[in-house]
Coordinates of N, CA and C in Angstrom, one line a residue:
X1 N 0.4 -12.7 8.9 CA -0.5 -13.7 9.5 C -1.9 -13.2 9.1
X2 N -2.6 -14.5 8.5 CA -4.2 -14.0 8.4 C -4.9 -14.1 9.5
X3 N -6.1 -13.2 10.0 CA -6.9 -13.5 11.0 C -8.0 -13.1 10.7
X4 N -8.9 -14.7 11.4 CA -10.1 -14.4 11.1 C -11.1 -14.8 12.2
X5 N -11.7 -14.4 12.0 CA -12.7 -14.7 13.8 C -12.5 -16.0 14.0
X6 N -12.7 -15.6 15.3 CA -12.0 -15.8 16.3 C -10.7 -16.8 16.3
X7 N -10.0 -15.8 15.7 CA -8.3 -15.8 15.9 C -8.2 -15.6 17.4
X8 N -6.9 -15.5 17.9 CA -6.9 -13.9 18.6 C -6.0 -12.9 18.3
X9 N -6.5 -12.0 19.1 CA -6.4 -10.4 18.8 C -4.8 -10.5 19.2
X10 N -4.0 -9.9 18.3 CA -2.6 -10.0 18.4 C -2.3 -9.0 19.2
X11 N -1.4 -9.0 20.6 CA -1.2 -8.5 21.2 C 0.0 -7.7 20.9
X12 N 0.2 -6.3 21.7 CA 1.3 -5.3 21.5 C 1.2 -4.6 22.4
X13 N 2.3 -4.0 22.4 CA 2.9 -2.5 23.3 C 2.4 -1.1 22.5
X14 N 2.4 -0.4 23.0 CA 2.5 0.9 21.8 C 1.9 2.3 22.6
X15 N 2.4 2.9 22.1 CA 2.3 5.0 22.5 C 1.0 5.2 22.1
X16 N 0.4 5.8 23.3 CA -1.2 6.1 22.6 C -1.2 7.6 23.3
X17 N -2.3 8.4 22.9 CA -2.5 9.6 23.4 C -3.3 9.6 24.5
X18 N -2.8 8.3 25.3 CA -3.3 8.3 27.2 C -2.0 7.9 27.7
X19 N -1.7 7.5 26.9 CA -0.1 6.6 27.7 C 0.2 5.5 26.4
X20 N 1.3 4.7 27.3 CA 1.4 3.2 27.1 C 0.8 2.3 27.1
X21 N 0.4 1.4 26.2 CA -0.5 0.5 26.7 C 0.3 -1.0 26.0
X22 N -0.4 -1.8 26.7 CA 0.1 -3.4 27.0 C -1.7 -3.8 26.6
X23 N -1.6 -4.0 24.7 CA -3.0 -4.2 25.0 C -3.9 -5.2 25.4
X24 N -3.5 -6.2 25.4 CA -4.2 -7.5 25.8 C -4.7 -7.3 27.6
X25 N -3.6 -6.6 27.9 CA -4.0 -5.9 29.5 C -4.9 -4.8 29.7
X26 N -4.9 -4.0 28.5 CA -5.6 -2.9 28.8 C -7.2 -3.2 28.3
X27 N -7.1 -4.3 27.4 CA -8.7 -4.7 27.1 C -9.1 -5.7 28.5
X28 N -8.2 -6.3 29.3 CA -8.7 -6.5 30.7 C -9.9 -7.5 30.8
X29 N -11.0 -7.2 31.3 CA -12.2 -8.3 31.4 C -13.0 -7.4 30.5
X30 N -13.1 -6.9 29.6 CA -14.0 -5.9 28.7 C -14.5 -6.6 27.6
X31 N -15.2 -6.0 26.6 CA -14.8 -6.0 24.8 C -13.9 -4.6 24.9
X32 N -14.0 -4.9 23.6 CA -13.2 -3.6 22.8 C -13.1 -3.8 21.2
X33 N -13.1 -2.5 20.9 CA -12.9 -2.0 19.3 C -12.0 -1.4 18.9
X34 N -11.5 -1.9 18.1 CA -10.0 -1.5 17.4 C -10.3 -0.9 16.1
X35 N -10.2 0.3 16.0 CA -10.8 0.9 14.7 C -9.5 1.9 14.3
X36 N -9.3 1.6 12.9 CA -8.2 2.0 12.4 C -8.2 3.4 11.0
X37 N -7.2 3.6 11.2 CA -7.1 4.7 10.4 C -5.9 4.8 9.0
X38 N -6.0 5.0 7.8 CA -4.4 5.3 7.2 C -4.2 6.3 7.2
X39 N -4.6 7.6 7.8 CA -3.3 8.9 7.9 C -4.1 10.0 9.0
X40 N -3.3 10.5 9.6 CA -3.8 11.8 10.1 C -4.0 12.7 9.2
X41 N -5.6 13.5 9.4 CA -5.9 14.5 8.5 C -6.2 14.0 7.4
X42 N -7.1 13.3 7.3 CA -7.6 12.4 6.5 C -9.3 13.1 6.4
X43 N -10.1 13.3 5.6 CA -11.1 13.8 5.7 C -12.5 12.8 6.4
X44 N -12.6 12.1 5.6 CA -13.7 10.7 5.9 C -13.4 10.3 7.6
X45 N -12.3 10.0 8.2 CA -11.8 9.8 9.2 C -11.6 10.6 10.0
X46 N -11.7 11.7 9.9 CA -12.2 12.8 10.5 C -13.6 13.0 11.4
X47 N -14.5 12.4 10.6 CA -16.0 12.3 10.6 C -15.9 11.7 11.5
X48 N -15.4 10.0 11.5 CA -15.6 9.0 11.8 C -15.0 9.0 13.7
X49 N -13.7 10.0 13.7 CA -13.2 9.9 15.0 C -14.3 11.0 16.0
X50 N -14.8 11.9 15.4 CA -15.8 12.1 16.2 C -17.1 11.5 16.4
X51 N -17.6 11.1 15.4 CA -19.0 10.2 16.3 C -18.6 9.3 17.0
X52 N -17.3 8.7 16.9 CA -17.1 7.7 18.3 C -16.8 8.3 19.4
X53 N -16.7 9.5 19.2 CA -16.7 10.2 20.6 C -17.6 10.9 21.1
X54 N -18.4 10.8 20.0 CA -19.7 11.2 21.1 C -20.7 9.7 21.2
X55 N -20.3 8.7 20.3 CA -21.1 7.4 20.9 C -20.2 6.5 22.0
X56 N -19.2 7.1 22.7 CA -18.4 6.4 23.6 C -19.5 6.0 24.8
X57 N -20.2 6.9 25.2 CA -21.1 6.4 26.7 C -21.7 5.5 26.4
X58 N -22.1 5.1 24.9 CA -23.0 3.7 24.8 C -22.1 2.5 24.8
X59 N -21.0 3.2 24.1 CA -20.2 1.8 24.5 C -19.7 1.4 25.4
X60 N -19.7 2.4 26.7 CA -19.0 2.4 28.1 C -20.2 1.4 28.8
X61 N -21.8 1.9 28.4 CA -22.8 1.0 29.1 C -22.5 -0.5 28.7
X62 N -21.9 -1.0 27.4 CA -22.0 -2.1 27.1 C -20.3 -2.8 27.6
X63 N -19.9 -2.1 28.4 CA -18.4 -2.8 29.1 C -17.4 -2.6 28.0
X64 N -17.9 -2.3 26.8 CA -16.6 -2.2 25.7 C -15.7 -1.2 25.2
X65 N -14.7 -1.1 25.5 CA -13.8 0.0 25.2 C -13.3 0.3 24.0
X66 N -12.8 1.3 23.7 CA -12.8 1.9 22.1 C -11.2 2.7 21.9
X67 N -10.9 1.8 21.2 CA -9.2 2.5 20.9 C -8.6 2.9 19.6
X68 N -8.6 3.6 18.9 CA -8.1 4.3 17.4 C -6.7 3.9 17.4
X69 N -6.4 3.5 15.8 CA -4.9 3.9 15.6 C -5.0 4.7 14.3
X70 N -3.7 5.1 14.6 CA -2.9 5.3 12.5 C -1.8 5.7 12.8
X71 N -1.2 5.6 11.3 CA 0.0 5.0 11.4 C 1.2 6.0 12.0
X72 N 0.5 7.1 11.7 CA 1.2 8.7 12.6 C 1.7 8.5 13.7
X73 N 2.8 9.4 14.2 CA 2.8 9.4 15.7 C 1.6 9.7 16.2
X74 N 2.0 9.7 17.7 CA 1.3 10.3 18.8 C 1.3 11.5 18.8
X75 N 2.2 12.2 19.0 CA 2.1 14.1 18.5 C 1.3 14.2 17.5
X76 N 1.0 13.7 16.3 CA 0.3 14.4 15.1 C -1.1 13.9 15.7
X77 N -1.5 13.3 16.5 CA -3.0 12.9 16.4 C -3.4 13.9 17.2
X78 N -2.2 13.9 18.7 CA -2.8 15.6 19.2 C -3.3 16.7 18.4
X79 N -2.5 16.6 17.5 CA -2.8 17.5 16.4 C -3.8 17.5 15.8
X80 N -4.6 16.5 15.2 CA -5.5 16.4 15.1 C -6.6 16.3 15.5
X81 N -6.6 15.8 16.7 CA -7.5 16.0 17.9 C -8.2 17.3 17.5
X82 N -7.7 18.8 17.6 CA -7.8 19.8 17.5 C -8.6 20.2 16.5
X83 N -8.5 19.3 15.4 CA -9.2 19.6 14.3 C -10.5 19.2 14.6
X84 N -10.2 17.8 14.9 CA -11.6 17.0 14.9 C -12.5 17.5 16.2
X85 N -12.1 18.1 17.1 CA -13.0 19.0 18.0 C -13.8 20.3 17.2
X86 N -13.2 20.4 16.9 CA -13.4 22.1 15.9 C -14.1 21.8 14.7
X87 N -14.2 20.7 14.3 CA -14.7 20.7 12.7 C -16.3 19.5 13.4
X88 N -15.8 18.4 14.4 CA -16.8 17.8 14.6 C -18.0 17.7 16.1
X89 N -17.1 19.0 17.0 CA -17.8 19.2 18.2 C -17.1 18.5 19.2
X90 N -16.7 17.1 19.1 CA -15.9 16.4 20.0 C -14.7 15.8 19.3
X91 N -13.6 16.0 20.7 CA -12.5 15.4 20.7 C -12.5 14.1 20.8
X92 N -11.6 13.6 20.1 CA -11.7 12.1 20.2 C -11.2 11.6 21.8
X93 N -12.6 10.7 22.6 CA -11.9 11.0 24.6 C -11.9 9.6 24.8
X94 N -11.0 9.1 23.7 CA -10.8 7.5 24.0 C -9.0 7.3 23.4
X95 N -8.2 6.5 23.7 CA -6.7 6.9 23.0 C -6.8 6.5 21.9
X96 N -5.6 6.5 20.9 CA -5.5 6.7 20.2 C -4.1 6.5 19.7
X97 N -3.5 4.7 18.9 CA -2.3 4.2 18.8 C -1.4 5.2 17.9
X98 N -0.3 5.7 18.2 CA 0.4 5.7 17.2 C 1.3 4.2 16.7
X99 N 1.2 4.5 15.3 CA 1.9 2.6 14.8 C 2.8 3.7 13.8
X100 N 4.0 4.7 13.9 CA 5.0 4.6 13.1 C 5.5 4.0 12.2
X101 N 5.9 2.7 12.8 CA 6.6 1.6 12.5 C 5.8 0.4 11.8
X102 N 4.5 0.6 11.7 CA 3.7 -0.1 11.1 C 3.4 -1.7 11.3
X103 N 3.7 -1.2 13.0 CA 3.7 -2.8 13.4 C 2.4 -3.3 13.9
X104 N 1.4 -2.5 14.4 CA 0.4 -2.9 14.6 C -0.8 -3.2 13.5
X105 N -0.4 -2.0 12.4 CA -1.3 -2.3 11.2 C -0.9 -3.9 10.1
X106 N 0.7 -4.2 10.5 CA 1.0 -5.7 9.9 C 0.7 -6.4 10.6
X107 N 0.7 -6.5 12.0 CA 0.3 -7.6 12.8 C -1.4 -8.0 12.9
X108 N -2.0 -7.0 11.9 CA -3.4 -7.1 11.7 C -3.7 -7.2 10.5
X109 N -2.7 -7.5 9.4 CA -2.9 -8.1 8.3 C -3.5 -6.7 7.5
X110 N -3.3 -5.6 8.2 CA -4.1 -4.4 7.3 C -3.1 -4.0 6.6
X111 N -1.8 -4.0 6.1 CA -0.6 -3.6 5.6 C 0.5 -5.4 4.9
X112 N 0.8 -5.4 4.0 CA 1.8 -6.3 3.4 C 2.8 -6.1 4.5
X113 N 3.4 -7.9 4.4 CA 4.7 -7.7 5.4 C 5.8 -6.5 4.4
X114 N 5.5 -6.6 3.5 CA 6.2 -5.8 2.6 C 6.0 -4.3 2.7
X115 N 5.7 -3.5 3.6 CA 4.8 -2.1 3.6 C 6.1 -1.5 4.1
X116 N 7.2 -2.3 4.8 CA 8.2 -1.0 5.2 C 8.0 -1.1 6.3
X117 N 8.7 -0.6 7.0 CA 9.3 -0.2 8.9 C 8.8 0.9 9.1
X118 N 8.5 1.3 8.3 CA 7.6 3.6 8.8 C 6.7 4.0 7.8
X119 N 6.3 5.0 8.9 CA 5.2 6.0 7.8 C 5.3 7.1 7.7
X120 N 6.9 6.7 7.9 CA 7.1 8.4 7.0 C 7.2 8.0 5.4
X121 N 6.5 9.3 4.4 CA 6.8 9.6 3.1 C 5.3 8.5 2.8
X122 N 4.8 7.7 3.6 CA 3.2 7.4 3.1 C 2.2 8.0 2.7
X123 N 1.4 7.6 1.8 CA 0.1 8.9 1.7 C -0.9 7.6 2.6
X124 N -2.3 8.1 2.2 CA -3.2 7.4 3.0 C -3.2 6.4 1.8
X125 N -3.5 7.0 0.2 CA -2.9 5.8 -0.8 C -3.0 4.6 -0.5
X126 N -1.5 4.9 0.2 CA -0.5 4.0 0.5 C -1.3 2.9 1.3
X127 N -2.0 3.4 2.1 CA -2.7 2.6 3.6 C -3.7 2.6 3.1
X128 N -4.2 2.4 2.6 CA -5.8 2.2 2.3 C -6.7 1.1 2.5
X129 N -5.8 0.1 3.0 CA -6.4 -1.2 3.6 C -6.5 -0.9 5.4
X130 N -5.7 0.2 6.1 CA -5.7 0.7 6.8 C -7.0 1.2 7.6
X131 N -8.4 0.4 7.0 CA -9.4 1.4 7.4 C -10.2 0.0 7.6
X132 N -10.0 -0.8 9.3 CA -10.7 -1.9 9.8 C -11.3 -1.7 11.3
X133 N -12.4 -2.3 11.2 CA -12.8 -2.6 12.4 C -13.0 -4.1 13.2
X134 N -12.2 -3.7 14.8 CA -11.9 -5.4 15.3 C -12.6 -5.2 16.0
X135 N -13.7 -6.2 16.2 CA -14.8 -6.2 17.7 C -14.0 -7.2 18.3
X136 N -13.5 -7.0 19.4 CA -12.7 -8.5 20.0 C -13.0 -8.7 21.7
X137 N -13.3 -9.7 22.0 CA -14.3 -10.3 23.2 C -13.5 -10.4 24.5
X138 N -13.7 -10.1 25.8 CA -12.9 -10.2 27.2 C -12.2 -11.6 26.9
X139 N -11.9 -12.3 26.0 CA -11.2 -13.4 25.8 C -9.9 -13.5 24.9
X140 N -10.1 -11.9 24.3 CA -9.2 -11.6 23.9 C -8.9 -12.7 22.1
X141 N -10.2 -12.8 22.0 CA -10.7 -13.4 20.3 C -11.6 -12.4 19.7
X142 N -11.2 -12.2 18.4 CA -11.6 -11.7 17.6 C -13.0 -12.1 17.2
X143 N -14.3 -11.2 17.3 CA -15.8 -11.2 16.9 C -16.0 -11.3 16.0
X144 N -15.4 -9.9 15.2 CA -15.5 -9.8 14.1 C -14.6 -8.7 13.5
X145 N -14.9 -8.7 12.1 CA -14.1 -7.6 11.2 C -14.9 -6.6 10.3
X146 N -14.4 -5.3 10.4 CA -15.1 -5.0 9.0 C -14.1 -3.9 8.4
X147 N -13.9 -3.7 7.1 CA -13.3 -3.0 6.5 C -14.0 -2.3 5.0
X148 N -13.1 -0.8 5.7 CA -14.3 0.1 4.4 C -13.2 0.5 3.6
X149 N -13.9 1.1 2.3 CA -12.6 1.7 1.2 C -12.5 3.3 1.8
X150 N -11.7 3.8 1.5 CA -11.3 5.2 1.9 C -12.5 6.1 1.7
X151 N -13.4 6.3 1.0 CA -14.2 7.1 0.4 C -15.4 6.7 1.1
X152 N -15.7 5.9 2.0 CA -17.1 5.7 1.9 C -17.0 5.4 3.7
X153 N -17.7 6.3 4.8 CA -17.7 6.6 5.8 C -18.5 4.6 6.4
X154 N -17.5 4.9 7.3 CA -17.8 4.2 8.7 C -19.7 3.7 9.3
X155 N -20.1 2.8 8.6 CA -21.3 3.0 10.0 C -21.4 2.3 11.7
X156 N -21.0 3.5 12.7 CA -20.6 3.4 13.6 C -21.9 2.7 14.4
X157 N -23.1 3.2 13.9 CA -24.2 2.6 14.5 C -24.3 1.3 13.9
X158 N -23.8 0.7 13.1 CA -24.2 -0.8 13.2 C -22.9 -1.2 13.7
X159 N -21.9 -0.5 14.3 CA -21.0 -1.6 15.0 C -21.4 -1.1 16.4
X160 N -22.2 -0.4 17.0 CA -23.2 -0.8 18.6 C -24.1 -2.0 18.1
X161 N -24.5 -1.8 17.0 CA -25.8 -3.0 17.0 C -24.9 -4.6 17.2
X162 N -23.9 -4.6 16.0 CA -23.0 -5.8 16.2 C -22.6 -6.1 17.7
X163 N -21.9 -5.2 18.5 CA -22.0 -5.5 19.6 C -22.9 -6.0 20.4
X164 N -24.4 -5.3 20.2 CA -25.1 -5.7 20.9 C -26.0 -7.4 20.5
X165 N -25.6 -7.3 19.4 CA -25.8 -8.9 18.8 C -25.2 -10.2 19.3
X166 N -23.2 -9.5 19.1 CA -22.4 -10.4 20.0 C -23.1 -11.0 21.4
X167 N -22.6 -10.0 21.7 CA -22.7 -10.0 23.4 C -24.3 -10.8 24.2
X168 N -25.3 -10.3 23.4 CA -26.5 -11.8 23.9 C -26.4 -12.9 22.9
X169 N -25.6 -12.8 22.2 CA -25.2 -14.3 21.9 C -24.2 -15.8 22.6
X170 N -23.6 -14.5 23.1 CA -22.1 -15.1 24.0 C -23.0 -15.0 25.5
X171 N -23.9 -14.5 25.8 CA -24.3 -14.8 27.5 C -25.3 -15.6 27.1
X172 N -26.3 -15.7 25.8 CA -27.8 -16.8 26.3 C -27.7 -17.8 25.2
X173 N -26.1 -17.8 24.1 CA -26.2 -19.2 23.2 C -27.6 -19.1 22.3
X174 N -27.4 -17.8 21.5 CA -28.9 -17.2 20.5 C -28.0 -16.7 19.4
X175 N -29.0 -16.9 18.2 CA -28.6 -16.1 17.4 C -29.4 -15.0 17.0
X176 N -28.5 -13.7 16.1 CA -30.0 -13.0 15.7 C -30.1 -12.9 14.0
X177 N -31.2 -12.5 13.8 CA -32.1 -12.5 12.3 C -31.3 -11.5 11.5
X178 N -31.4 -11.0 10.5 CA -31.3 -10.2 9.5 C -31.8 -8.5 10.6
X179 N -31.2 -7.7 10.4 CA -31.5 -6.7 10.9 C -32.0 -6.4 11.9
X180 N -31.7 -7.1 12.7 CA -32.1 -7.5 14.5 C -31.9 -6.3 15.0
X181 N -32.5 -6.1 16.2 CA -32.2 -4.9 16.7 C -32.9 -5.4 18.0
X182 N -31.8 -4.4 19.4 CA -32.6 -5.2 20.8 C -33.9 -5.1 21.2
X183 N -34.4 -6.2 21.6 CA -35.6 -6.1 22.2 C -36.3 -7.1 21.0
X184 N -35.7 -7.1 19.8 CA -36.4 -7.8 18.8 C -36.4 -9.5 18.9
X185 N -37.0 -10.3 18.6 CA -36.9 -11.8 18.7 C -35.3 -12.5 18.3
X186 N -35.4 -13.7 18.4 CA -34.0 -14.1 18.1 C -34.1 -15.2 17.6
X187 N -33.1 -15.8 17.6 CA -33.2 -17.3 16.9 C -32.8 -18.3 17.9
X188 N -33.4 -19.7 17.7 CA -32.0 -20.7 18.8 C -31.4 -21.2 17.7
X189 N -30.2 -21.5 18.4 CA -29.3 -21.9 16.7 C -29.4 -23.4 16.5
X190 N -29.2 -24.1 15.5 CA -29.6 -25.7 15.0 C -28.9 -26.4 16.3
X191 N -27.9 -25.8 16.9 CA -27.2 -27.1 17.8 C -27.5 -27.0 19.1
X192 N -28.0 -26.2 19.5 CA -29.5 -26.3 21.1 C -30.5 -27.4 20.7
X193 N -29.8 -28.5 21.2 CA -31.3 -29.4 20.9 C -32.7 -28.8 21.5
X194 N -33.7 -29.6 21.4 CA -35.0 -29.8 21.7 C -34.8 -29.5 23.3
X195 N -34.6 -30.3 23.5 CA -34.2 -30.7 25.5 C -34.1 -29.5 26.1
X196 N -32.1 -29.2 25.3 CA -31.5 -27.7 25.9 C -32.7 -26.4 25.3
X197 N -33.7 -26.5 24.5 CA -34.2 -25.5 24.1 C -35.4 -25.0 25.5
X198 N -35.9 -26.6 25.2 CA -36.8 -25.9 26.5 C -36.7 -25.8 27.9
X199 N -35.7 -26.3 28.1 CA -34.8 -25.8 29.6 C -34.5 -24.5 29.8
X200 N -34.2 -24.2 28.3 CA -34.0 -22.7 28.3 C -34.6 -21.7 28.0
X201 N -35.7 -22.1 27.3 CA -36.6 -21.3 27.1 C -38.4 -21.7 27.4
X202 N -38.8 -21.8 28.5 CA -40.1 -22.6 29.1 C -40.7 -22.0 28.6
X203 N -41.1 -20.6 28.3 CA -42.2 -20.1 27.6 C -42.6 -20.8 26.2
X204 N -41.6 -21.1 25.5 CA -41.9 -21.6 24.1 C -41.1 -20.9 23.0
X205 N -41.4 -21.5 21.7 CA -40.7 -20.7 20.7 C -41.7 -21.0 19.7
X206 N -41.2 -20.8 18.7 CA -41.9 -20.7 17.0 C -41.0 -21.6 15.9
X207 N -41.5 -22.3 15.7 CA -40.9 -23.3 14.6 C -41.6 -23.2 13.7
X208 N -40.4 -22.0 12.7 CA -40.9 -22.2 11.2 C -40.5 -22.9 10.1
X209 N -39.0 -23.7 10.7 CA -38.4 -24.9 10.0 C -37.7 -25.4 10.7
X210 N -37.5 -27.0 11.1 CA -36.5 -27.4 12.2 C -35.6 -26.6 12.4
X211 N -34.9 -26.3 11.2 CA -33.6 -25.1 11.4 C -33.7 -24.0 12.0
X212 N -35.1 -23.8 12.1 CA -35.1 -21.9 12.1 C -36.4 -21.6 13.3
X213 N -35.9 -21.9 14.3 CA -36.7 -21.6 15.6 C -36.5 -20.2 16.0
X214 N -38.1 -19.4 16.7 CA -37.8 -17.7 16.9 C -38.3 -17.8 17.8
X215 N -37.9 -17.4 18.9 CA -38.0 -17.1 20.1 C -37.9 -16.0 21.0
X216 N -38.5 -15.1 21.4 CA -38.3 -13.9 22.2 C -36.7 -13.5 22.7
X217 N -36.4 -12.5 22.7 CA -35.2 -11.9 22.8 C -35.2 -12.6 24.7
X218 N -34.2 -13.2 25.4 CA -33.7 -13.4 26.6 C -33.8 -11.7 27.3
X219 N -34.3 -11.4 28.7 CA -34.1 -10.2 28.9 C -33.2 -9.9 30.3
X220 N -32.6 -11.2 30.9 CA -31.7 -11.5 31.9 C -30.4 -11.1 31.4

């Protein structure tokens, strides 16, 4: 199955290194980020599982929760856990899927239905499409996606900014600019009429083409 924003986020069971989870339950009234991996002990992903563990508190301020997979068991991530403390300062303190059976990485179109029932005898090679990020909304629809090639690290700071893009788009019906960042102006989008604009926005806005109205960032 292809999915593309806002699909929804395909729901599953699966062994994590907290427990069990029932995900569509365990993302609950939140966001959440589903950020993937193709192998334990992987170098680049290494990197990448610790700065989300040390940018978890920002994501905990923004209601959104952060969950890892790869295709490994649950035992081998413990295992790696260990590394990624030791090589990156923090343990990864958010769970972490095992998908053996490579059901969560097909159910996300990151693997051919053709990829096989397991991961055993896989390299990362193999998985290499295995390296996506799902921003997906307390509605349980997909925000957005992004996917890197094996070699070229994660930027974890522009998926807080994405979030933070989302998220006052979906509470004040705004969009934002090229390289937006909070606090920075916004846009109203072409289908906020006139009417709905200044109901919504009394102070005023900036009209630099019918299309392209900028208006101060909402701070409610």
């Amino acid at each position: 199955m292809s999915l593309r924003i806002n699909s929804e986020a395909p729901n599953f069971t699966a062994e994590t290194t907290q427990g069990k989870i029932d995900f569509h339950q365990w993302i609950g009234n939140s966001w959440a980020i589903l950020f993937s991996h193709p192998k334990d002990f992987t170098p680049v992903c290494t990197t990448e599982l610790g700065y989300m563990a040390r940018l978890k508190p920002e994501f905990d301020k923004r209601n959104t929760k952060i969950i890892g997979l790869s295709v490994d068991p649950v035992t081998n991530h413990s295992k790696w856990a260990k590394d990624i403390e030791e090589t990156q300062g923090t343990a990864p303190n958010y769970p972490m899927i095992g998908d053996p059976e490579l059901k969560v990485a097909t159910a996300y179109d990151m693997l051919p239905e053709g990829a096989g029932t397991t991961s055993e005898g896989r390299t990362a090679a193999d998985n290499a499409t295995v390296r996506s990020v799902f921003i997906i909304g307390p509605d349980k629809k997909i925000k957005a996606m992004l996917t890197y090639p094996m070699g070229a690290g994660r930027n974890f700071d522009e998926v807080l900014r994405l979030v933070d893009a989302l998220q006052l788009g979906a509470k004040h019906n705004i969009a934002t600019p090229v390289n937006w960042k909070p606090g920075e102006d916004v846009i109203i989008p072409p289908a906020v009429t006139e009417e709905q604009a200044r109901a919504k926005f009394p102070q005023g806005w900036k009209t630099l083409k019918p299309y392209l109205r900028v208006v101060a960032q909402p701070r409610d």
